[in-house]
Short mmCIF file of C-alpha atoms in Angstrom, two decimals:
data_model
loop_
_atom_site.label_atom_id
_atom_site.label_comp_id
_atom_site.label_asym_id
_atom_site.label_seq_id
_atom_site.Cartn_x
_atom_site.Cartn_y
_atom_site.Cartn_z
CA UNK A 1 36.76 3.62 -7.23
CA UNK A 2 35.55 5.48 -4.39
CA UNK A 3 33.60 4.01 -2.38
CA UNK A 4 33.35 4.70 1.79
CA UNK A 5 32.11 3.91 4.61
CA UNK A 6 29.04 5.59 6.12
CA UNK A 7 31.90 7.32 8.83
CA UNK A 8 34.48 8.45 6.71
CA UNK A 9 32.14 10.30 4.35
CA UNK A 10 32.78 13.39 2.68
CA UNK A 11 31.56 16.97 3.84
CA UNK A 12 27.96 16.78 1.80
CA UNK A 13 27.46 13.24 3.47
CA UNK A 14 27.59 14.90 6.84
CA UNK A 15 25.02 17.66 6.08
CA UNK A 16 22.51 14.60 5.23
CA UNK A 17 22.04 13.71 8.96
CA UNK A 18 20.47 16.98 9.95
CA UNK A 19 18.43 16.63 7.35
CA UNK A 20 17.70 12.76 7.72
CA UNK A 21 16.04 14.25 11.26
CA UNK A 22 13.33 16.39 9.67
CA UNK A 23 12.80 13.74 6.97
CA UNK A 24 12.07 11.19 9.67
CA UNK A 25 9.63 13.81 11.01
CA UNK A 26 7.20 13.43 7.87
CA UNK A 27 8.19 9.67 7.63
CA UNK A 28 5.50 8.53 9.49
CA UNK A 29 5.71 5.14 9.18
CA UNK A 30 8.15 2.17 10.12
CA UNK A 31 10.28 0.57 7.20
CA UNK A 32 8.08 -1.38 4.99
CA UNK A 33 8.56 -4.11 2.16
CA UNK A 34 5.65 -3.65 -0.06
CA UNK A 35 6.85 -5.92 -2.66
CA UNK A 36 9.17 -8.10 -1.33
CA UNK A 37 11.11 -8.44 2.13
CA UNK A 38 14.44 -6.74 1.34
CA UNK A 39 16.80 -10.20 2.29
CA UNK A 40 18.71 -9.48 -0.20
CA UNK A 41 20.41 -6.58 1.46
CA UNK A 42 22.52 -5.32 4.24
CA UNK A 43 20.52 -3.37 6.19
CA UNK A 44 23.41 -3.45 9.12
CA UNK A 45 25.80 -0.99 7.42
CA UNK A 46 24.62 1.63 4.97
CA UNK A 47 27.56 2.55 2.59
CA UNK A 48 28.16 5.38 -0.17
CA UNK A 49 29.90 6.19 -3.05
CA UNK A 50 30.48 9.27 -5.62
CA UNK A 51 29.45 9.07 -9.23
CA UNK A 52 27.79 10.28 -12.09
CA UNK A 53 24.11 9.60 -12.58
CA UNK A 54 23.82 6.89 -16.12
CA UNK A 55 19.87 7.01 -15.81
CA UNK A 56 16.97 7.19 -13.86
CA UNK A 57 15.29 4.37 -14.60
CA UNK A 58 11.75 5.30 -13.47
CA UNK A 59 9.72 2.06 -13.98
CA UNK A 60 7.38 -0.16 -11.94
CA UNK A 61 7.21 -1.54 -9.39
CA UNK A 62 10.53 -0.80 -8.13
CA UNK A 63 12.72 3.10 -9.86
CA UNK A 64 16.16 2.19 -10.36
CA UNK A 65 19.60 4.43 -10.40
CA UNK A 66 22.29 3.68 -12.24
CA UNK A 67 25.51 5.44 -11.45
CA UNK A 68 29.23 5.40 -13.02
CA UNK A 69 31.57 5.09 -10.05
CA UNK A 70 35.00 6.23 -10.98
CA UNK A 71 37.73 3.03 -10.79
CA UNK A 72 41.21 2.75 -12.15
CA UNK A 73 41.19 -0.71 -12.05
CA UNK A 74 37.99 -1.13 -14.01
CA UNK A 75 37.84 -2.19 -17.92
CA UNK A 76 36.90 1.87 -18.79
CA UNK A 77 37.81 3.24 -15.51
CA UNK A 78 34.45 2.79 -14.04
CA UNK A 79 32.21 0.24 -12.18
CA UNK A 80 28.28 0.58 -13.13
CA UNK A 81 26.35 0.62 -9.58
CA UNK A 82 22.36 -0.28 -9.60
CA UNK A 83 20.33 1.15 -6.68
CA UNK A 84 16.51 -0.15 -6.06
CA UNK A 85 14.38 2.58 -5.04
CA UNK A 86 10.66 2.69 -3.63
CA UNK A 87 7.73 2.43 -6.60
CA UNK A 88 7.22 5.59 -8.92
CA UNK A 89 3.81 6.25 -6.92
CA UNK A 90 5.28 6.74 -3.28
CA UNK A 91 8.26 8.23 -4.50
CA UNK A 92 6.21 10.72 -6.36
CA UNK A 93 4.10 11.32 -3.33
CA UNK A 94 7.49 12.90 -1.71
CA UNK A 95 8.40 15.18 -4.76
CA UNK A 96 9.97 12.95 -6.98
CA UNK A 97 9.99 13.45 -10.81
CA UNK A 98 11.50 11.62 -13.55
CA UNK A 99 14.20 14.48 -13.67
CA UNK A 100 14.94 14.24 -10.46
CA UNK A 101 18.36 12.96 -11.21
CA UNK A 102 19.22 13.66 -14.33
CA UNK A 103 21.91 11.83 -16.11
CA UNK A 104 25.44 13.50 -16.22
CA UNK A 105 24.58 14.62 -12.99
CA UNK A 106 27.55 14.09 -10.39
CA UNK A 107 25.81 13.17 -7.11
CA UNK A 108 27.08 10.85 -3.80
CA UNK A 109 24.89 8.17 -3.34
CA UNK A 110 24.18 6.09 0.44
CA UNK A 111 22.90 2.89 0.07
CA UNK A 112 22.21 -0.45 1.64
CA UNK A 113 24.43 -3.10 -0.34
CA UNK A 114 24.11 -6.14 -1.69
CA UNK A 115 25.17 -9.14 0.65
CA UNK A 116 26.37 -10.78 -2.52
CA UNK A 117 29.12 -7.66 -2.79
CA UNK A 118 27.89 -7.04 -6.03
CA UNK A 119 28.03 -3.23 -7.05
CA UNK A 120 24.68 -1.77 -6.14
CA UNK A 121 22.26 -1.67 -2.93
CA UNK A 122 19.49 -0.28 -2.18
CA UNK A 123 18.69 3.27 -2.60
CA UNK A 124 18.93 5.58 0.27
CA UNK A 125 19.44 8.92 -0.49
CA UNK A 126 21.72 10.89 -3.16
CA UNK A 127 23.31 13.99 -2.31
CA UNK A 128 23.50 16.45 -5.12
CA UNK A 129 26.74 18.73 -6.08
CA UNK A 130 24.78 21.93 -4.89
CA UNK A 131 24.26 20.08 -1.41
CA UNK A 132 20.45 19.09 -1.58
CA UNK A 133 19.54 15.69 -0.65
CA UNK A 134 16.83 13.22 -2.66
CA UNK A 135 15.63 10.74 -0.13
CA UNK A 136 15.06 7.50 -1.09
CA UNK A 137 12.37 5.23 -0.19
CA UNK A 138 11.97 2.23 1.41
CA UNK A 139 14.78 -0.38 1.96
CA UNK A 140 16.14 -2.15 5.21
CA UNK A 141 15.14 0.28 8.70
CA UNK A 142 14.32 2.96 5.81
CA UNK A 143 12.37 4.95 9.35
CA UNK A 144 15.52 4.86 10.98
CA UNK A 145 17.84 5.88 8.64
CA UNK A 146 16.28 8.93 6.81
CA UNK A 147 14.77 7.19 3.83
CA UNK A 148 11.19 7.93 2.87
CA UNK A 149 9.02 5.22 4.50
CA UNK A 150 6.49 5.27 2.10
CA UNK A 151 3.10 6.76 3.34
CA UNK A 152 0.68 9.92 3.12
CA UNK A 153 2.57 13.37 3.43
CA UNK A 154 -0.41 14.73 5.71
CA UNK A 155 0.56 17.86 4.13
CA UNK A 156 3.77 18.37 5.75
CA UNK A 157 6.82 18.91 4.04
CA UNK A 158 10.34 17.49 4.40
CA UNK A 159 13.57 18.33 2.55
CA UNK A 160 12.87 17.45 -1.05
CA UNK A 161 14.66 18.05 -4.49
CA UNK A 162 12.70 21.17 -6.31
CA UNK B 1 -44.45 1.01 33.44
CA UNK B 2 -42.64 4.28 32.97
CA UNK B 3 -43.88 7.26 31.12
CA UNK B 4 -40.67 6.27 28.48
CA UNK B 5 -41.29 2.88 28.01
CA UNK B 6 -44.81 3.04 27.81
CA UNK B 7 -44.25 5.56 24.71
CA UNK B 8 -41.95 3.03 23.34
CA UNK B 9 -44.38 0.45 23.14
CA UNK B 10 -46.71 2.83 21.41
CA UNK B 11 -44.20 3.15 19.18
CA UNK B 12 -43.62 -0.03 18.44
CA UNK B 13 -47.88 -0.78 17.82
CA UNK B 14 -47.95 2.47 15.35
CA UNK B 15 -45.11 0.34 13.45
CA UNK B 16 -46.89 -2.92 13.34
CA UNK B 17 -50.08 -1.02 12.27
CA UNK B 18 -48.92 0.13 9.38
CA UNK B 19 -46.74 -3.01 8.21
CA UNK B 20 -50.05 -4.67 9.10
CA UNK B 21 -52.08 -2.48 6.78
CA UNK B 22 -49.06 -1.72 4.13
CA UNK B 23 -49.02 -4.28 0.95
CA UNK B 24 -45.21 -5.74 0.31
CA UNK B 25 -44.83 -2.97 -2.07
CA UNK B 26 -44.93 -0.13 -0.22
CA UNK B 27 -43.43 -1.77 2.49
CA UNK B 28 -40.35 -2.49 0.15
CA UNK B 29 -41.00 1.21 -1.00
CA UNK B 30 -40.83 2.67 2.52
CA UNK B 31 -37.75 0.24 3.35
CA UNK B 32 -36.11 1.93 0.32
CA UNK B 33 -36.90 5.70 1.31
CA UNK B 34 -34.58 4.93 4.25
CA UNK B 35 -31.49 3.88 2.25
CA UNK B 36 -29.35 7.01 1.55
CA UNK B 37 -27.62 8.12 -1.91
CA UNK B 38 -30.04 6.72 -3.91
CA UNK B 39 -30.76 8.97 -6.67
CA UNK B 40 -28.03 11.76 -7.95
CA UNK B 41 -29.41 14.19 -6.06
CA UNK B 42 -29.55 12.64 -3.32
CA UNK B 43 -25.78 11.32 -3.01
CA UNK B 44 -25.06 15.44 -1.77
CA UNK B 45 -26.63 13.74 1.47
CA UNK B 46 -23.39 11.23 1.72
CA UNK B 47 -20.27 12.42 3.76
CA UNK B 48 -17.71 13.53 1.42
CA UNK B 49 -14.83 10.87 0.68
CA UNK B 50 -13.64 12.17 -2.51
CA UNK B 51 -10.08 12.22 -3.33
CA UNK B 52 -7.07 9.68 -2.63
CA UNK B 53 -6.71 7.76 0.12
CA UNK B 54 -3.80 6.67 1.66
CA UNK B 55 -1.89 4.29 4.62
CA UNK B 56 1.22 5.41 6.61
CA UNK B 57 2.17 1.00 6.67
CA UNK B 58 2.92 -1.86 4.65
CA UNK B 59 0.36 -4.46 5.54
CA UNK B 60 3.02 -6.16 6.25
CA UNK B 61 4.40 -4.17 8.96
CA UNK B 62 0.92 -3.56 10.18
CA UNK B 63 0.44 -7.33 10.47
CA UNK B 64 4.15 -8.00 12.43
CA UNK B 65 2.78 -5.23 14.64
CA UNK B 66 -0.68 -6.59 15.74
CA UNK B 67 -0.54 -9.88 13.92
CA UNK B 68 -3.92 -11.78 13.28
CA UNK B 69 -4.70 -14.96 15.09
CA UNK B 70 -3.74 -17.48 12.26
CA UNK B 71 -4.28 -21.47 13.71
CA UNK B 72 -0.87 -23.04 15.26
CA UNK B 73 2.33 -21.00 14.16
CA UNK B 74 1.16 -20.66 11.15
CA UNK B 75 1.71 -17.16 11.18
CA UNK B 76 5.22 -17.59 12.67
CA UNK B 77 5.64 -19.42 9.77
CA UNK B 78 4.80 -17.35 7.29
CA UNK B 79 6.98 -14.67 8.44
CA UNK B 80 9.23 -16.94 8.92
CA UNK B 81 9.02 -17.95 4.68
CA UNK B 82 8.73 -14.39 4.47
CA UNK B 83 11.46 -13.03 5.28
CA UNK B 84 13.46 -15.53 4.51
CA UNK B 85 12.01 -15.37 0.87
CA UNK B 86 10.83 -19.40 0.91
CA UNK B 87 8.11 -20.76 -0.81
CA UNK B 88 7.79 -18.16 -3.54
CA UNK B 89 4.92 -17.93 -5.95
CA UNK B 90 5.99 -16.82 -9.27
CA UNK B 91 2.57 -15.34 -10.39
CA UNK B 92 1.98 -14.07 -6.99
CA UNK B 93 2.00 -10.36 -8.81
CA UNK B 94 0.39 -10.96 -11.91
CA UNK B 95 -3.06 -12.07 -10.63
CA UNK B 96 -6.22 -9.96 -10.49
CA UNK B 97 -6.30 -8.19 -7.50
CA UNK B 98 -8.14 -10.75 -4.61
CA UNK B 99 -9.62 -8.67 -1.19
CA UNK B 100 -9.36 -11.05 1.66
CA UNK B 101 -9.85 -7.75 3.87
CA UNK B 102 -7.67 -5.37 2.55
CA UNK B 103 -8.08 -2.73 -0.07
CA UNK B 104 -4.53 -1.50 -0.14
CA UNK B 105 -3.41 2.23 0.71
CA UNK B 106 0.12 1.47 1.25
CA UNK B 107 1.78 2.01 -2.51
CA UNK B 108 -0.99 2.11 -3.90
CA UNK B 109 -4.26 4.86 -3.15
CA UNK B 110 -7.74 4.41 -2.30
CA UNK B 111 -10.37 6.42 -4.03
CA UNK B 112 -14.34 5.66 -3.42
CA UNK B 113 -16.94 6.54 -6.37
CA UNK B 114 -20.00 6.90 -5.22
CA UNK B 115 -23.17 6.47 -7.58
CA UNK B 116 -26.76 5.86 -6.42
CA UNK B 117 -27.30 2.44 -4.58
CA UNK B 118 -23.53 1.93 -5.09
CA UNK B 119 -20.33 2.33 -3.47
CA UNK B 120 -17.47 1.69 -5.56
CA UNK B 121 -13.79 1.30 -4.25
CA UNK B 122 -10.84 0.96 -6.32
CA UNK B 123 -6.71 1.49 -5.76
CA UNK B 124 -3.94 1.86 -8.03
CA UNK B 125 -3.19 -1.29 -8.23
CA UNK B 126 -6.04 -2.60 -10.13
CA UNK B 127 -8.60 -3.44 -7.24
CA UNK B 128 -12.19 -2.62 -7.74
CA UNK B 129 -14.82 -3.63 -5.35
CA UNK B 130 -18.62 -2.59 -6.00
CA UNK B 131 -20.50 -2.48 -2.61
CA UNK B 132 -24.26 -2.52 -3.22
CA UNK B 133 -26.26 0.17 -1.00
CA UNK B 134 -29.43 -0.26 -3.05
CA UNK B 135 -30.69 -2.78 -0.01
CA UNK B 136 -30.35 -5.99 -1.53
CA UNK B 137 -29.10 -8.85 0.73
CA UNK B 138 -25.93 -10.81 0.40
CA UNK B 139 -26.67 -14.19 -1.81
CA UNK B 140 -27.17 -17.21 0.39
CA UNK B 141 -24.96 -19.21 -1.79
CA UNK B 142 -22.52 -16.33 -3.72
CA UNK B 143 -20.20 -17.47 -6.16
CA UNK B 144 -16.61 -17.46 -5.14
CA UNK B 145 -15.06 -14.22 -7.05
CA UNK B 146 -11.41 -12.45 -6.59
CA UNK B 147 -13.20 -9.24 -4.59
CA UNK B 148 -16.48 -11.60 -3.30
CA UNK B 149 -19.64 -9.95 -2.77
CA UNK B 150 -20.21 -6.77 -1.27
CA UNK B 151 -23.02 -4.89 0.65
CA UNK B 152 -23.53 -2.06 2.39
CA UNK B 153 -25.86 0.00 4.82
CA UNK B 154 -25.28 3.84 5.66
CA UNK B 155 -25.87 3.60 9.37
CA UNK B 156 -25.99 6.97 10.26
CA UNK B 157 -22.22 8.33 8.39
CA UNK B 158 -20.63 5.09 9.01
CA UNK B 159 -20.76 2.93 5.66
CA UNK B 160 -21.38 -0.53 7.01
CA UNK B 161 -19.79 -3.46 4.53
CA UNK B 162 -20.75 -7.35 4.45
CA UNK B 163 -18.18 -9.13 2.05
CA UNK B 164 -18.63 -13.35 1.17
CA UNK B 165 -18.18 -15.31 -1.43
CA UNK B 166 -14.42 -14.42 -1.88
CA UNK B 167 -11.86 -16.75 -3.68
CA UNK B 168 -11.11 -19.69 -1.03
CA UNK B 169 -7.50 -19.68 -3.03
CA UNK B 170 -6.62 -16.15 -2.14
CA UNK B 171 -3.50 -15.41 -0.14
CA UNK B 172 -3.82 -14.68 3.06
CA UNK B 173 -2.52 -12.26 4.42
CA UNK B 174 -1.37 -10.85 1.13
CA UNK B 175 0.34 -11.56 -1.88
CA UNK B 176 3.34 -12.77 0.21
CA UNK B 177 6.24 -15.38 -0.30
CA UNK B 178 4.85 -18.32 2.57
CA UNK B 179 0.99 -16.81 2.80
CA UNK B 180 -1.75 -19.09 2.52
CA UNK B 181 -4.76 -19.74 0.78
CA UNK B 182 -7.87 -18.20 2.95
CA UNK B 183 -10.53 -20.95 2.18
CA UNK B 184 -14.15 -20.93 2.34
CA UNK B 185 -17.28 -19.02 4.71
CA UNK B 186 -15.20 -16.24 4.95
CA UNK B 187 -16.65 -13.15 6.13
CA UNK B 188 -15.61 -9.69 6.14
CA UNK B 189 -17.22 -6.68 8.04
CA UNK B 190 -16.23 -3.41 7.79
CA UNK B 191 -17.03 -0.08 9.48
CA UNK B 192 -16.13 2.66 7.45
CA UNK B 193 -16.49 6.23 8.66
CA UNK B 194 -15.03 9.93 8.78
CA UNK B 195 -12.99 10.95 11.80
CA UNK B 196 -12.13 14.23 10.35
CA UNK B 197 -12.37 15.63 7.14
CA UNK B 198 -9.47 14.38 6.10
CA UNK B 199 -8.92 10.99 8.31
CA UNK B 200 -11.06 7.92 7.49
CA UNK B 201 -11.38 4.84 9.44
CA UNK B 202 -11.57 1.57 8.39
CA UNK B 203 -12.47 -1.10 11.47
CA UNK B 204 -12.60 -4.78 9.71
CA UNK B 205 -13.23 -7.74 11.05
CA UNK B 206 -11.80 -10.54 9.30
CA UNK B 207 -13.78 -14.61 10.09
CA UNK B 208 -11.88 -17.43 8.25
CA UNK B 209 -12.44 -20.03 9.50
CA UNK B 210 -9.87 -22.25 7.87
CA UNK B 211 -7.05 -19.86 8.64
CA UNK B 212 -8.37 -17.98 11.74
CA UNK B 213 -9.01 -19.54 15.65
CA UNK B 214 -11.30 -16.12 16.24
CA UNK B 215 -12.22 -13.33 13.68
CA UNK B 216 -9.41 -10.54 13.20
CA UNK B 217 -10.21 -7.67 14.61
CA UNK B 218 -8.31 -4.41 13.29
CA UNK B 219 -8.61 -0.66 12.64
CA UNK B 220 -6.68 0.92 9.90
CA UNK B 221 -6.50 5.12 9.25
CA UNK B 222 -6.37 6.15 5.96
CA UNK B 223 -5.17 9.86 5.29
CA UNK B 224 -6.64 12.17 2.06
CA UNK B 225 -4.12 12.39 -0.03
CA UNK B 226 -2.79 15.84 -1.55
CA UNK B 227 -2.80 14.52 -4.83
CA UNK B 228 -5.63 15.40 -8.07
CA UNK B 229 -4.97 12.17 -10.02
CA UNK B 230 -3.89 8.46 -10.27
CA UNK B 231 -0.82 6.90 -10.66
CA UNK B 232 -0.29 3.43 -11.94
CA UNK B 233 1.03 0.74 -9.89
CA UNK B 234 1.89 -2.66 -11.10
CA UNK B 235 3.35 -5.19 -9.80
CA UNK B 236 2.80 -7.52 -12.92
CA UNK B 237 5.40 -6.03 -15.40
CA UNK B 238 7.36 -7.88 -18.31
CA UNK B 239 11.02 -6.82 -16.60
CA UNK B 240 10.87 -6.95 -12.68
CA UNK B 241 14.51 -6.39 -11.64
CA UNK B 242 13.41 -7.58 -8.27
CA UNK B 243 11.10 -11.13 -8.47
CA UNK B 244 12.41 -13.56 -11.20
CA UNK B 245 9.14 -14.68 -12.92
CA UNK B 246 10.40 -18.05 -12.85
CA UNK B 247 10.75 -18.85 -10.20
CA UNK B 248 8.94 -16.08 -7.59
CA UNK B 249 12.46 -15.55 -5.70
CA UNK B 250 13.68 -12.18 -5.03
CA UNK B 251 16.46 -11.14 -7.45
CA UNK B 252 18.30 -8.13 -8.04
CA UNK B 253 18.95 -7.79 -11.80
CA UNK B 254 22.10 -5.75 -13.05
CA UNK B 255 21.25 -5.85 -16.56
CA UNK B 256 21.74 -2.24 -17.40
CA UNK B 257 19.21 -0.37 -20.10
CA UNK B 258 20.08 -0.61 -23.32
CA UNK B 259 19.98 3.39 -23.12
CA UNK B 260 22.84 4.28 -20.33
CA UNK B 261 24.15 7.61 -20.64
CA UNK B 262 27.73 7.15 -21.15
CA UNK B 263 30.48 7.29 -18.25
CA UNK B 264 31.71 10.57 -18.34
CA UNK B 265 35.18 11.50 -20.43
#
């Protein structure tokens, strides 16, 4: 399995700051539970880990991710991960699609996890093999971390997935 | 008496002539030429709100920020349940949607419809709340109902609103793990108007007087949004891998979909 922390993060991880600056500068808005208050994760420690996308569940009220994680140790050499994600509407409001990770897809996923150290977290942003970056939204201090809070563009435009 | 006031008065003669001499009809008839967007043609006449409309906040980080004045801690206790995810309600989500003085804008759009004698908001989330221009006056007694009864003047471009009658068992603030019900005589005004042509105001002012020591006072900014269309949001779903319906409590389900691409060879 690999899994890291937030420091020891690979090259593409350490790209996603820069751009976590000019996504806060469109997130206009504070970290927000719309739907319910987030307790159930870690918002102290962000964490990530390297895997290949099993689907995009795109659903309300909450989009889902689903990721293979490679792990020896695991019965089929992988662990499934489940990342929340903001609803389909604000996501969509900040360029996501359905497609926009697409199963197959190898990607490195940052994420709040669960206190209960099961294998998922919240959603915070996926970086792609080609090096873009697919903000998440909402989640614990999403404004301070880079994640999409969920609000109006106002016509300006952040890093987003094409 | 100054050369001003003196015309006032005048003014104020010519106007008590004419009720004087006008038969209820035509007074109701000239009351009615005043009220704007009336006819088709004459809605052109109304500023133009089309489109989505949206909020940079969460209520709920709106109401942590500037929180209203709920009696005793009751407030601190709801965040309190909040946060702390006590006191769930399992069909908190799966209710109509209730206004108790806010029409959403967060993750879900705002779009207005307006017809003659009519204002009509709705979000993606279900909410619809018809707001009477045609000059009729709020019932004396109004039946208690999930969006309560709505009026409104055009005072100059400012939409004026007058809510009652909403349901005494609607959470307040929102649909919230530890919010309460809102009870009865509640009152909702709100000022509605343009700031730009793309920034529209919303100052409400909230009396409960069951929940409230003084009437909640607050301004919200709503944003047009660059978008041509709707998109549903629900909160009521048959599989939320977040709120068990049981039992209301937050969850996070790992029950994967039946259709998982395979892990890779």
């Amino acid at each position: 399995m690999k899994k890291t922390n937030k420091a020891e993060s690979s090259a593409a991880t350490r790209r996603a700051p820069i751009l976590a600056i000019a996504a806060a500068w469109f997130a206009i808005a504070s970290s927000a539970a719309a739907h319910h208050s987030y307790a159930m994760f870690d918002g102290t420690r962000t964490l990530s880990v390297t895997g290949t996308v099993a689907k995009l569940e795109w659903m309300n009220p909450h989009v889902f991710v689903w990721v293979h994680v490679p792990n020896p140790k695991a019965p089929g050499g992988y662990d499934l991960y489940a990342f929340e994600n903001g609803s389909p509407h604000v996501l969509a409001q900040h360029g996501w699609t359905k497609v926009t990770l697409q199963s197959g897809e190898k990607i490195i996923v940052e994420y709040w996890p669960l206190k209960d150290g099961r294998h998922g977290g919240h959603f915070l942003r996926a970086i792609h093999a080609d090096g873009r970056v697919s903000l998440g939204a909402g989640g614990p201090n999403a404004a301070t971390s880079g994640s999409i809070a969920p609000g109006p563009q106002q016509g300006k435009q952040g890093p987003r997935q094409p | 008496m100054t050369r001003k006031c003196r015309h006032g008065v005048a003014q104020g003669i010519l106007c008590c002539v004419l009720l004087c001499f006008s038969s209820p009809q035509q007074a109701n008839a000239q009351a009615k030429q005043r009220l704007l967007g009336m006819s088709y043609p004459e809605l052109h006449e109304l500023p133009d709100w089309s489109g989505w409309w949206g909020l940079s906040d969460a209520l709920i980080v709106e109401l942590i920020r500037n929180p209203p004045p709920m009696k005793s801690d009751t407030f601190a206790k709801f965040r309190s349940a909040f946060s702390r995810d006590l006191d769930p309600d399992p069909g908190r989500y799966c209710r109509p949607s209730q206004f108790v003085g806010y029409s959403g804008g967060f993750t879900e759009s705002v779009e207005f419809l307006f017809t003659p004698g009519r204002v009509t908001l709705t979000n993606e989330a279900g909410l619809i709340r018809r707001i009477y221009t045609d000059g009729r006056a709020l019932p004396e007694h109004p039946d208690e109902t999930n969006t309560g009864t709505s009026v409104g003047r055009w005072e100059g471009r400012t939409l004026v609103v007058e809510t009652v009658g909403t349901n005494s068992k609607a959470k307040f603030p929102g649909r919230y793990a530890g919010a309460i019900p809102i009870g009865k005589n509640v009152r909702i005004t709100e000022r509605i108007s343009l700031k730009d042509q793309n920034t529209l105001e919303f100052d409400v002012v909230t009396v409960a007087p069951e929940v409230l020591t003084a009437p909640d006072r607050r301004k919200r900014v709503y944003v047009r949004l660059p978008k041509q269309g709707a998109t549903e949001v629900s909160f009521c779903v048959d599989f939320d891998r977040s709120i068990d319906p049981a039992t209301g409590k937050q969850r996070f389900d790992m029950t994967p979909p039946a259709d998982l691409a395979p892990p890779p060879h």
